[in-house]
Coordinates of C-alpha atoms and ligand atoms in Angstrom, one line a residue:
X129 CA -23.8 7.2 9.0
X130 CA -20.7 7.3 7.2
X131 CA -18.5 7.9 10.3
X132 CA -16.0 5.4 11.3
X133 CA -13.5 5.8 14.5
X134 CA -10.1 5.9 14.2
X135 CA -8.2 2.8 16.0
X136 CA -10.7 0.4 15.5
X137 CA -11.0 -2.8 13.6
X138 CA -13.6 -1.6 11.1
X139 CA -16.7 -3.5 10.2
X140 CA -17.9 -4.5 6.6
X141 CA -21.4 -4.6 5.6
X142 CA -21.8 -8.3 6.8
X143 CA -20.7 -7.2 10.2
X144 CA -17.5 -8.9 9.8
X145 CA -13.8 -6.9 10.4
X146 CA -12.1 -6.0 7.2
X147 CA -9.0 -7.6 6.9
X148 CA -7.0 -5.2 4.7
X149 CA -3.9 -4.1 6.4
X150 CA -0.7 -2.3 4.8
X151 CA -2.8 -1.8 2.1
X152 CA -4.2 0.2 -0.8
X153 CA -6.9 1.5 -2.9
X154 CA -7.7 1.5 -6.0
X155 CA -10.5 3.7 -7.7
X156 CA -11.9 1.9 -10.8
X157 CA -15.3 2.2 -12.6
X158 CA -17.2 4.2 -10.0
X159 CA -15.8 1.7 -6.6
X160 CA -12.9 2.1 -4.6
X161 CA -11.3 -1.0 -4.2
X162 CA -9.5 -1.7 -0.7
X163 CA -6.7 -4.3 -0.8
X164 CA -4.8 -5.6 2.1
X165 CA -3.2 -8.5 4.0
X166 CA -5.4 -10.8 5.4
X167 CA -3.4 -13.3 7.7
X168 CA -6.2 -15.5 8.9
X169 CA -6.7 -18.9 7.4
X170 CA -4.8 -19.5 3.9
X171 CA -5.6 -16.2 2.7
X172 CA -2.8 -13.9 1.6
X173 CA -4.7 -10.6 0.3
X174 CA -8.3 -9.5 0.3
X175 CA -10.2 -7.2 -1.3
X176 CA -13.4 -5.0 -0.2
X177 CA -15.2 -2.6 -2.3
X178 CA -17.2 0.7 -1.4
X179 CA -18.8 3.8 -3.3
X180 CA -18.8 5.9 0.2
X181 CA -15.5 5.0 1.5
X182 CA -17.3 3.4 4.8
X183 CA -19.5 0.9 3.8
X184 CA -17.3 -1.9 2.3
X185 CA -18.4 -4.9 0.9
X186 CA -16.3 -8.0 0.6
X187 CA -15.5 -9.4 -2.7
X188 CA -12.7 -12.2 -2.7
X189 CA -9.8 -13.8 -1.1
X190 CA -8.0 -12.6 -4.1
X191 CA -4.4 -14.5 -3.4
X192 CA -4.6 -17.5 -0.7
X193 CA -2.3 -20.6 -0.5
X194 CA -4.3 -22.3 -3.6
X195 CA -4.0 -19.3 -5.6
X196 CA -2.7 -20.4 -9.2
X197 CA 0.9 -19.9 -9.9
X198 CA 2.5 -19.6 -13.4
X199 CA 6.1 -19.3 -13.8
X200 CA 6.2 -15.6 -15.9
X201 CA 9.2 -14.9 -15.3
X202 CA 12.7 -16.8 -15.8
X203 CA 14.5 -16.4 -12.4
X204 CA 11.3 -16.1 -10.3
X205 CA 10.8 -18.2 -7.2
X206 CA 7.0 -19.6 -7.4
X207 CA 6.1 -19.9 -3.8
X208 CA 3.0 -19.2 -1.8
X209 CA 3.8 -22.3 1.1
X210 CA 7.0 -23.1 2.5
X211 CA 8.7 -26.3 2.6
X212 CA 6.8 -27.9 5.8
X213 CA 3.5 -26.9 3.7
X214 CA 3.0 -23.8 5.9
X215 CA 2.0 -20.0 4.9
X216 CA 5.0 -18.0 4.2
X217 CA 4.3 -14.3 4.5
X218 CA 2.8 -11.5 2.1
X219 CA 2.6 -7.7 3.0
X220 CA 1.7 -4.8 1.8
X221 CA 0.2 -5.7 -1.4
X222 CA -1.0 -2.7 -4.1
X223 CA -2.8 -2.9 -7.3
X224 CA -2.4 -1.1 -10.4
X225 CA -4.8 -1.1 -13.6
X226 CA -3.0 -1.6 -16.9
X227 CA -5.3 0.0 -19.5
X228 CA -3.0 -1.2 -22.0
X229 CA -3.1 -4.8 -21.2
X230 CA -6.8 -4.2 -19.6
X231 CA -5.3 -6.3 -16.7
X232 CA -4.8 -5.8 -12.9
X233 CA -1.2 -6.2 -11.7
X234 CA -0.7 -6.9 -7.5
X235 CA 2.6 -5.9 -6.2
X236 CA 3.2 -7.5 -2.4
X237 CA 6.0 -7.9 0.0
X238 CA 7.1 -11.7 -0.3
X239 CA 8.5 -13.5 3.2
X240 CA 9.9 -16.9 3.4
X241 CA 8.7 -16.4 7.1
X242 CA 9.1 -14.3 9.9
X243 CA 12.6 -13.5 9.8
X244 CA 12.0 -10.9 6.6
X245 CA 15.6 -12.9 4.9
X246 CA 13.7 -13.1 1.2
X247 CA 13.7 -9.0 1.0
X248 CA 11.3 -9.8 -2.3
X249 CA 8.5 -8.6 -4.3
X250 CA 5.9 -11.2 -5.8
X251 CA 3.5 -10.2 -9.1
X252 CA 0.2 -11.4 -9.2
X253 CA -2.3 -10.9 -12.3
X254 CA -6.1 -10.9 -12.9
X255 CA -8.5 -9.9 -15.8
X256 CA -10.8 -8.4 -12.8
X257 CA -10.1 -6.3 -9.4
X258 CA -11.6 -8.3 -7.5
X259 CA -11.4 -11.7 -9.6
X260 CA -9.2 -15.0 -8.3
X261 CA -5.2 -13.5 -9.1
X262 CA -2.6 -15.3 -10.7
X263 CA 0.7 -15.4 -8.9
X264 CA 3.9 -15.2 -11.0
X265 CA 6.2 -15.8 -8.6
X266 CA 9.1 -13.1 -6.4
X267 CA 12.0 -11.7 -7.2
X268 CA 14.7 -9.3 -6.2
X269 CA 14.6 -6.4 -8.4
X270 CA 18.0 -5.7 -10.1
X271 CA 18.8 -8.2 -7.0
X272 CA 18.4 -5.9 -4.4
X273 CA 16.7 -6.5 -1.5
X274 CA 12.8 -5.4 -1.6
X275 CA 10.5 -4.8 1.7
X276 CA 8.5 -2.4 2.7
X277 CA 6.7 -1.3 -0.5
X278 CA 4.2 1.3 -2.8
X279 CA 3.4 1.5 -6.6
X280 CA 2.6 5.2 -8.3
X281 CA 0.7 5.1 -11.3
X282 CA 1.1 9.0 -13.7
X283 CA -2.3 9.8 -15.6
X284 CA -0.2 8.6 -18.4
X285 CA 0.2 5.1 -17.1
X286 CA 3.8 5.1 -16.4
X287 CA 4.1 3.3 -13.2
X288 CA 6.7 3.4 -10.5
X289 CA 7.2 0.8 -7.5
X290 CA 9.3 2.3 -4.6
X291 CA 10.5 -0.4 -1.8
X292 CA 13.2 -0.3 1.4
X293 CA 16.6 -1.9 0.3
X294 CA 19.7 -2.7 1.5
X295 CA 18.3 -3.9 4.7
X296 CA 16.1 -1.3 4.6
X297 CA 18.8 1.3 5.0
X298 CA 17.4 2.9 1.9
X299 CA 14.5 3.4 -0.7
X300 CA 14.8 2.6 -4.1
X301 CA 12.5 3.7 -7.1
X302 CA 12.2 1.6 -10.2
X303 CA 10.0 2.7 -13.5
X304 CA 8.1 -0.6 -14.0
X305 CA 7.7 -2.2 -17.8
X306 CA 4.9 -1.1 -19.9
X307 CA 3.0 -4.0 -18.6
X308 CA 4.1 -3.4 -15.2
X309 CA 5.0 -7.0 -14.4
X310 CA 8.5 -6.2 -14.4
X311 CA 10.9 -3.1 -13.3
X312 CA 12.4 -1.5 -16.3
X313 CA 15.0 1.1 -14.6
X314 CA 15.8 2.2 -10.9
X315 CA 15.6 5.8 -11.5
X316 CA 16.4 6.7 -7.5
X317 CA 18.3 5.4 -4.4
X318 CA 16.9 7.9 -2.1
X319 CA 17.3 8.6 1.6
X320 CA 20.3 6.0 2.0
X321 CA 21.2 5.3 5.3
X322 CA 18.0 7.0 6.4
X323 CA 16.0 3.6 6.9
X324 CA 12.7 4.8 5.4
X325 CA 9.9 2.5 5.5
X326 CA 6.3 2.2 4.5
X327 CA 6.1 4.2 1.6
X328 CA 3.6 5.9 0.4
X329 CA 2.9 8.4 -2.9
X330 CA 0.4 10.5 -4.0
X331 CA 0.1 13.7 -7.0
X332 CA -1.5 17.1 -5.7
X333 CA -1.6 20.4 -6.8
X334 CA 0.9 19.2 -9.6
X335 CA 3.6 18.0 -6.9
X336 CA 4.6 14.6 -5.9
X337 CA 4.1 14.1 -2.2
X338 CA 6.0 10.6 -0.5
X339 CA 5.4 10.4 3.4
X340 CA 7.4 7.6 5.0
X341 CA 7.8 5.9 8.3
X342 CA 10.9 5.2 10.3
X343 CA 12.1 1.5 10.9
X344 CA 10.6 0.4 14.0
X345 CA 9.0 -3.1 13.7
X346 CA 5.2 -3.2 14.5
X347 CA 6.0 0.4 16.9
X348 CA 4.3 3.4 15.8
X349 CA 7.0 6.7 15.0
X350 CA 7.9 9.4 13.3
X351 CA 6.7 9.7 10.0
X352 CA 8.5 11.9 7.3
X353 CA 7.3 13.5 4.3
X354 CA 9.0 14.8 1.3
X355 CA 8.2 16.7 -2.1
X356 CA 8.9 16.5 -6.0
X357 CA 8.0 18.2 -9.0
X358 CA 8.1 14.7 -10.6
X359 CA 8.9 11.0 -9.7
X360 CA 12.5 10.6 -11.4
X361 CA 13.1 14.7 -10.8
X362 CA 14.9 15.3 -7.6
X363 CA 13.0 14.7 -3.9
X364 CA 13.4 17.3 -1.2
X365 CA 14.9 16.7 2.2
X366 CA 12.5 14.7 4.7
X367 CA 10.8 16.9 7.0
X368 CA 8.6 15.6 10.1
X369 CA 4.7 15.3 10.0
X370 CA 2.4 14.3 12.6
X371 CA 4.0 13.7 15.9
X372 CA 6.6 11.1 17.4
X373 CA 4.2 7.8 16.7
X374 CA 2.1 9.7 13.3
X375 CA -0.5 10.1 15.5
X376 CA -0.3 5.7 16.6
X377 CA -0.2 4.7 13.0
X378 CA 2.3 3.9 10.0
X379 CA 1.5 5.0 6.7
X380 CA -0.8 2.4 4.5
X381 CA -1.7 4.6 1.4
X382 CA -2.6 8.1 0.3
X383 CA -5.6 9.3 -1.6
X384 CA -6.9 12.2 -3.8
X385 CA -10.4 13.5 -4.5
X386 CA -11.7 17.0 -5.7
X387 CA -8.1 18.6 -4.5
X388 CA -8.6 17.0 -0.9
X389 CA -6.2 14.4 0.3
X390 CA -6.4 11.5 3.0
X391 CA -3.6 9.3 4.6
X392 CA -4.5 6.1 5.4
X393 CA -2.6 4.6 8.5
X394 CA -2.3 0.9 10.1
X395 CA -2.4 0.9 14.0
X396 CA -0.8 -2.5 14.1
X397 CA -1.4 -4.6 17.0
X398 CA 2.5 -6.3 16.7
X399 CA 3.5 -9.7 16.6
X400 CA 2.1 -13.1 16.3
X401 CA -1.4 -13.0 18.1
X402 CA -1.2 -9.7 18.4
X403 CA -1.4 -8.7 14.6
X404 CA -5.3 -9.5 14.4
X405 CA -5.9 -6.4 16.8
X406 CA -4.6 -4.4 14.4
X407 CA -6.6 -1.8 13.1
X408 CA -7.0 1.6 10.5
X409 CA -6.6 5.3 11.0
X410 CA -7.6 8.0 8.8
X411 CA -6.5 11.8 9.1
X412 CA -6.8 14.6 6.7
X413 CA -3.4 15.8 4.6
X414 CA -3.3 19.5 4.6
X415 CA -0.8 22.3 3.5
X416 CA -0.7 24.8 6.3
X417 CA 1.7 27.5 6.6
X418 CA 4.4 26.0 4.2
X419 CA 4.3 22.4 5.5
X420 CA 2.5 19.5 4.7
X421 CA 0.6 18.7 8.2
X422 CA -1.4 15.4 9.3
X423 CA -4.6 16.5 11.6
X424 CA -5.3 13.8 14.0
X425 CA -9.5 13.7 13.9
X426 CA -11.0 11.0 16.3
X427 CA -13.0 9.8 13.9
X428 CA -14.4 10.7 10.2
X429 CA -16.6 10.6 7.6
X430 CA -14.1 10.1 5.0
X431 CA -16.4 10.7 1.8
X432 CA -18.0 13.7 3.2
X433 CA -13.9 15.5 3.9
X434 CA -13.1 14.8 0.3
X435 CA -16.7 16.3 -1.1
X436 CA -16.0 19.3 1.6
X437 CA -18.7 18.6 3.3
X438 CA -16.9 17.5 6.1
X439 CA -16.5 18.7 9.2
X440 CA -13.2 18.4 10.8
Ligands
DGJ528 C1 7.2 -2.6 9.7 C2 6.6 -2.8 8.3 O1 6.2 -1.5 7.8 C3 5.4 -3.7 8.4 O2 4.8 -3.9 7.1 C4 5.9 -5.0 8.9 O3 6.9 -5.6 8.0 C5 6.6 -4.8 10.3 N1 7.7 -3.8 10.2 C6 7.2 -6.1 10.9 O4 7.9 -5.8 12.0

């Protein structure tokens, strides 16, 4: 069955739990590939692939404490332990493929520790999507601060990476490089003061569709969506989807599949301990009378919405 429940701590194809939170997929050669922190051990990011969208296979701790590091960049910091030796802290990591440079290109959150000071994004790199990355190290883009965090990739390869700055007051836009290991512009401050987090993007129907979180720590909220006719064009006002938690969840990623579209959701278990009880939601993105509306399902078949064979 290709049903999974909503609010639980999903099972691979081993039996084990996928580890994959604040994460992202990535469709490449006939796989979705799910990416996502993985906080046990000295792993940083893990990746699962699936044909089906419920059975997921494991592939690789694809960024740990080991992971190589080359410095790429001139005023990078190349850190992936702090200074006692310990794990510092990577979250939301995404993955774009670079049919130009044939190459996969991770984008992640980068913590010193818990206290969320470093504000930073770190690169990583690999001639695979599921192959050992190569970490080049965090920065502040432009120098601003950089949390919360999505990429957008056009059919035409330009790339975007949106993050929460400025204390996560607001969310910045940046058109990345052509080899996406670097931001080339920021083409938006949007929503200042607002104090949008967890991003995330996805293209339907021609329009641009961002929903967003409010800042709350590891508490569920509101989540807001708005609309564009393109990336750097102008975004609409926020308007409220879902109810006063999103339905228990904060956004992870957006998909799209034969014009259907799925939000993917973390119901995070908090702090410390408490993280690994963190688990996935997924609910069907619809337009219904004008407005862009979350349906809260107990459970779905995720592969079966998208083909419309779904019930819902
Ligand atoms: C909300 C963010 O969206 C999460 O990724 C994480 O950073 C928590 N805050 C930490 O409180």
């Amino acid at each position: 069955m290709g049903i999974l429940k909503n609010g639980e701590l999903w099972k691979d194809v081993n039996g084990e739990p996928i580890h994959a939170h604040g994460g992202w997929m990535l469709y490449y050669n006939g796989y979705y590939y799910w990416y996502g922190e993985d906080r046990r051990e000295n792993y940083y990011v893990s990746c699962y692939r699936s044909k089906n969208l419920t059975d997921w296979e494991f592939r690789n701790h694809i960024i740990t404490t080991e992971s190589k590091m080359e410095g790429y960049y001139v005023r990078t910091t190349l850190m992936l332990r702090n200074k006692n030796g310990g794990k510092i802290n990577l979250e939301r990591p995404k993955v774009l493929y670079n049919k130009k440079t044939k190459k996969f290109v991770l984008w992640v959150h980068v913590e010193n520790g818990m206290d969320y000071h470093e504000a930073a994004v770190g690169i990583a790199e690999c001639d695979s999507p599921d192959g050992d990355f190569v970490y080049y190290g965090h920065f502040n883009p432009y120098g601003y601060m950089s949390r919360d965090c999505t990429l957008f990739q056009e059919e035409d390869g330009t790339a975007y990476f949106i993050s929460a700055a400025r204390d996560n007051a607001d969310l910045h836009m940046y058109r990345l490089t052509d080899d996406y290991k670097n931001v080339k512009k920021l083409v938006h401050k949007l929503y200042q003061g607002e104090y949008r987090e967890a991003p995330a993007v996805v293209k339907y129907n021609g329009m641009y569709h961002m929903l967003t979180s409010f800042c709350t720590g590891w508490a569920p909220n509101q989540g807001k969506y708005a609309c564009a006719d393109s990336m750097e064009g102008e975004w609409s006002d926020l308007s409220e989807i879902g109810d006063s938690t999103t339905y228990q969840s904060q956004p992870a990623f957006l998909i799209e599949r034969n014009g259907r579209m799925l939000y993917y959701g973390d119901r995070w278990g908090g702090d410390g301990e408490k993280y690994f009880a963190s688990s996935y939601v997924i609910y069907p993105l619809e337009w219904e009378n004008g407005k862009l509306t979350l349906k809260f399902v107990n459970e779905i078949d995720p592969m079966a919405y998208l083909n419309r064979e779904g019930k819902i």
